[in-house]
């Protein structure tokens, strides 16, 4: 729908309200917005994003490395790699050779395995399947690089072949010798393929050692080497997220402490970032992914950089000495918690410290001498129980003593209510915690009926972070959950409640963020992608509409959550606008009169609508914008807007005020 068509829809709707009333239809509901008495200050960075490496969200997704198991560090070190079988070469010696994983004289101690190829004759080769195939596009450039060490053999040939086996790109690598050396060459693709294969041939008899074999798009976000996938960052950027929570989620905790997320192993030279198993590898029997590991090519430096790129505040969540309580519940003894606390202190120095400090120096060497302005840290993910409180107390004492400027986010456990939730909240109040992270993976009905959840929360207690939420159309972590309009509009209804209570609810983020259509473990997710394409779900667009229409103060609004109508209003002191949001959940159009009192309005209002008649509507790779915002302007006279809200719609009106 183009902007002009959208204008007409909204404008006709405005006339429709009067028309309906004249014909004896239900009279318009008055939504009264008291702009003369704005309430508490709220944050324009309230709506943000939650990133976790689940569903191949990092490797195989946002981190666009095309080679799976580039460092031969998966538990099965040859996972993803195959010897190219000899073809009948018509009388010519068919290529023969062997592949061997070795650990003697490795590239470095964090990357102990490497591959030795021994070619008995020229043309012996191996291939890599990529992450469910390799996506390449005609005309695009891909940087092929590898660490190579060789005796006699001194030439390698890399090729890309499409699904039919046709060569669609190649490069020659030479110039290596008896010591490890990084070499690179650019491959330009002459065809588009979603499931291409990468091949590497030894062009001369002899042996070659290989490590960190990489094929990386040149055209990343901001064209950075080791950069992020452009279309996915674009979607994040367009959302204007207020903050980014990373790296999770349960991935922070690990199934056991040995595989917890350790940020220090994710920075510096990518060849020295230790690959470990991804905890989502075999979590769900229905969606096993034994080839799911974390290369950490997307590590903490890149997360901070991403936050800066999209204008979001960074919110790292750190392990507090507890592995996932749904898995092992392994807990570090209190007398060994020091290491975890030191990690947190060092992270603050890495993010904010001067380039003369040890960790700040590393940040500067990586290319960012300026501070990343970190001022929030999460202590644990979905933790609960007395062990958690004990560990938090030690953490908080150490962190607050050194960095009172950094707010701490603590967990309310995995559920939005219940014994653990109440236990944690009563303690967080006593301990005067800064921000409490609540999670709700609940039904669409729950979201609509909880739109008033925060109306009566204690205004003087800890603030709330709605840190993970998504309407589960079938059931929590069920593999048939859908990203449909029913879930999305229910979240929108709930979010009006978050915004109305923006003095208590500091931040909110939908979860999870990303999913690879061929390799996911968890659904629903905000953004789906394959090797070449991506799309935002209706849920993504709800998030985007809220994040793009934030305010600085809550404005009292009537008719907040009743009869399928959910409303919120904010004043934006920066843009001098009152921003009204109204969700009409129901199959009938809803005539409303929005009356802005206490300030002089200047029309017309800018309108944004997300509406679709079917609650089952979804977006897809083929139809990425079946549910997407429409924009227009709406007549706004004498402080009043008469409009008919379309059935099942989220509407935003931005009214200029003086
Ligand atoms: O978002 C998926 C998972 O749900 C997160 O990792 C975890 O925190 C929650 O249980």
CSV table of N, CA and C in Angstrom, one decimal, residues 63 70-71 107-111 145-147 180-182 211-212 214 225-226 263-275 295-302 350 359 361-363 365-367:
chain,number,residue,atom,x,y,z
A,63,UNK,N,25.8,-13.0,11.6
A,63,UNK,CA,27.2,-13.1,11.4
A,63,UNK,C,27.4,-13.9,10.1
A,70,UNK,N,34.7,-23.3,10.4
A,70,UNK,CA,35.9,-22.8,9.7
A,70,UNK,C,37.2,-23.1,10.4
A,71,UNK,N,37.1,-23.3,11.7
A,71,UNK,CA,38.3,-23.5,12.5
A,71,UNK,C,38.5,-25.0,12.9
A,107,UNK,N,47.6,-23.3,15.1
A,107,UNK,CA,47.6,-21.8,14.8
A,107,UNK,C,47.8,-21.0,16.1
A,108,UNK,N,47.0,-21.4,17.2
A,108,UNK,CA,47.2,-20.8,18.5
A,108,UNK,C,46.5,-21.7,19.5
A,109,UNK,N,46.6,-21.4,20.8
A,109,UNK,CA,46.2,-22.4,21.8
A,109,UNK,C,44.6,-22.4,21.9
A,110,UNK,N,44.0,-21.3,21.5
A,110,UNK,CA,42.5,-21.3,21.6
A,110,UNK,C,41.9,-22.0,20.4
A,111,UNK,N,42.7,-22.3,19.4
A,111,UNK,CA,42.3,-22.9,18.1
A,111,UNK,C,43.1,-24.1,17.8
A,145,UNK,N,39.4,-16.3,2.7
A,145,UNK,CA,40.7,-16.2,3.4
A,145,UNK,C,41.0,-17.5,4.2
A,146,UNK,N,42.2,-17.7,4.5
A,146,UNK,CA,42.5,-18.9,5.3
A,146,UNK,C,43.9,-18.7,5.8
A,147,UNK,N,44.2,-19.4,6.9
A,147,UNK,CA,45.6,-19.5,7.4
A,147,UNK,C,46.1,-20.8,6.8
A,180,UNK,N,52.6,-20.7,9.4
A,180,UNK,CA,51.2,-20.2,9.2
A,180,UNK,C,51.2,-18.8,8.7
A,181,UNK,N,50.3,-18.6,7.6
A,181,UNK,CA,50.2,-17.3,7.1
A,181,UNK,C,48.8,-17.1,6.6
A,182,UNK,N,48.2,-15.9,6.9
A,182,UNK,CA,46.9,-15.6,6.5
A,182,UNK,C,46.9,-15.1,5.0
A,211,UNK,N,43.6,-23.6,8.4
A,211,UNK,CA,42.8,-23.2,9.5
A,211,UNK,C,42.0,-21.9,9.2
A,212,UNK,N,41.0,-21.7,9.9
A,212,UNK,CA,40.2,-20.4,9.7
A,212,UNK,C,39.8,-20.2,8.3
A,214,UNK,N,37.7,-19.2,5.5
A,214,UNK,CA,36.5,-18.3,5.5
A,214,UNK,C,36.1,-17.8,4.2
A,225,UNK,N,35.1,-5.5,7.4
A,225,UNK,CA,35.6,-6.8,7.4
A,225,UNK,C,35.1,-7.5,8.7
A,226,UNK,N,34.7,-8.7,8.6
A,226,UNK,CA,34.1,-9.3,9.8
A,226,UNK,C,32.8,-8.6,10.3
A,263,UNK,N,32.6,-13.5,27.9
A,263,UNK,CA,32.8,-12.5,26.9
A,263,UNK,C,34.2,-12.3,26.6
A,264,UNK,N,35.1,-12.6,27.5
A,264,UNK,CA,36.6,-12.4,27.2
A,264,UNK,C,37.1,-13.3,26.1
A,265,UNK,N,36.4,-14.4,25.9
A,265,UNK,CA,36.8,-15.3,24.8
A,265,UNK,C,36.1,-14.9,23.4
A,266,UNK,N,35.5,-13.8,23.4
A,266,UNK,CA,34.7,-13.3,22.2
A,266,UNK,C,35.3,-12.0,21.6
A,267,UNK,N,36.4,-11.6,22.1
A,267,UNK,CA,37.0,-10.3,21.6
A,267,UNK,C,38.4,-10.6,21.0
A,268,UNK,N,38.9,-9.6,20.4
A,268,UNK,CA,40.3,-9.7,19.8
A,268,UNK,C,40.2,-10.4,18.5
A,269,UNK,N,41.4,-10.9,18.1
A,269,UNK,CA,41.5,-11.6,16.8
A,269,UNK,C,40.5,-12.7,16.7
A,270,UNK,N,39.8,-12.8,15.6
A,270,UNK,CA,38.7,-13.9,15.5
A,270,UNK,C,39.4,-15.3,15.5
A,271,UNK,N,40.6,-15.4,15.1
A,271,UNK,CA,41.3,-16.7,15.0
A,271,UNK,C,41.6,-17.2,16.5
A,272,UNK,N,41.5,-16.3,17.4
A,272,UNK,CA,41.8,-16.7,18.8
A,272,UNK,C,40.5,-16.7,19.7
A,273,UNK,N,39.4,-16.7,19.1
A,273,UNK,CA,38.1,-16.8,19.8
A,273,UNK,C,37.7,-18.2,19.9
A,274,UNK,N,37.7,-18.7,21.1
A,274,UNK,CA,37.5,-20.2,21.2
A,274,UNK,C,36.1,-20.6,20.9
A,275,UNK,N,35.9,-21.5,19.9
A,275,UNK,CA,34.6,-22.0,19.5
A,275,UNK,C,34.1,-23.0,20.6
A,295,UNK,N,31.0,-19.6,17.0
A,295,UNK,CA,32.4,-19.3,16.6
A,295,UNK,C,32.8,-18.0,17.3
A,296,UNK,N,31.8,-17.2,17.8
A,296,UNK,CA,32.1,-15.9,18.4
A,296,UNK,C,32.7,-14.9,17.5
A,297,UNK,N,32.6,-15.1,16.2
A,297,UNK,CA,32.9,-14.1,15.2
A,297,UNK,C,32.1,-12.8,15.5
A,298,UNK,N,30.9,-13.0,15.9
A,298,UNK,CA,30.1,-12.0,16.5
A,298,UNK,C,30.3,-12.0,18.0
A,299,UNK,N,31.1,-11.2,18.5
A,299,UNK,CA,31.4,-11.2,19.9
A,299,UNK,C,31.1,-9.9,20.6
A,300,UNK,N,31.6,-9.7,21.8
A,300,UNK,CA,31.1,-8.5,22.5
A,300,UNK,C,31.5,-7.2,21.9
A,301,UNK,N,32.7,-7.1,21.2
A,301,UNK,CA,33.0,-5.8,20.6
A,301,UNK,C,32.0,-5.5,19.5
A,302,UNK,N,31.6,-6.6,18.7
A,302,UNK,CA,30.7,-6.4,17.6
A,302,UNK,C,29.3,-6.1,18.1
A,350,UNK,N,36.3,-2.5,29.6
A,350,UNK,CA,36.4,-2.7,28.2
A,350,UNK,C,35.5,-1.8,27.4
A,359,UNK,N,41.9,-2.9,29.7
A,359,UNK,CA,40.8,-3.4,28.8
A,359,UNK,C,40.4,-2.3,27.8
A,361,UNK,N,42.3,-0.3,26.5
A,361,UNK,CA,43.4,-0.3,25.4
A,361,UNK,C,43.0,-1.4,24.3
A,362,UNK,N,42.5,-2.5,24.8
A,362,UNK,CA,42.1,-3.6,23.9
A,362,UNK,C,41.0,-3.1,22.9
A,363,UNK,N,40.0,-2.4,23.5
A,363,UNK,CA,38.9,-1.8,22.7
A,363,UNK,C,39.5,-0.8,21.7
A,365,UNK,N,42.5,-0.8,20.5
A,365,UNK,CA,43.2,-1.5,19.5
A,365,UNK,C,42.3,-2.2,18.4
A,366,UNK,N,41.1,-2.5,18.9
A,366,UNK,CA,40.1,-3.2,18.0
A,366,UNK,C,39.5,-2.1,17.1
A,367,UNK,N,39.7,-0.8,17.4
A,367,UNK,CA,39.2,0.2,16.5
A,367,UNK,C,38.3,1.2,17.1
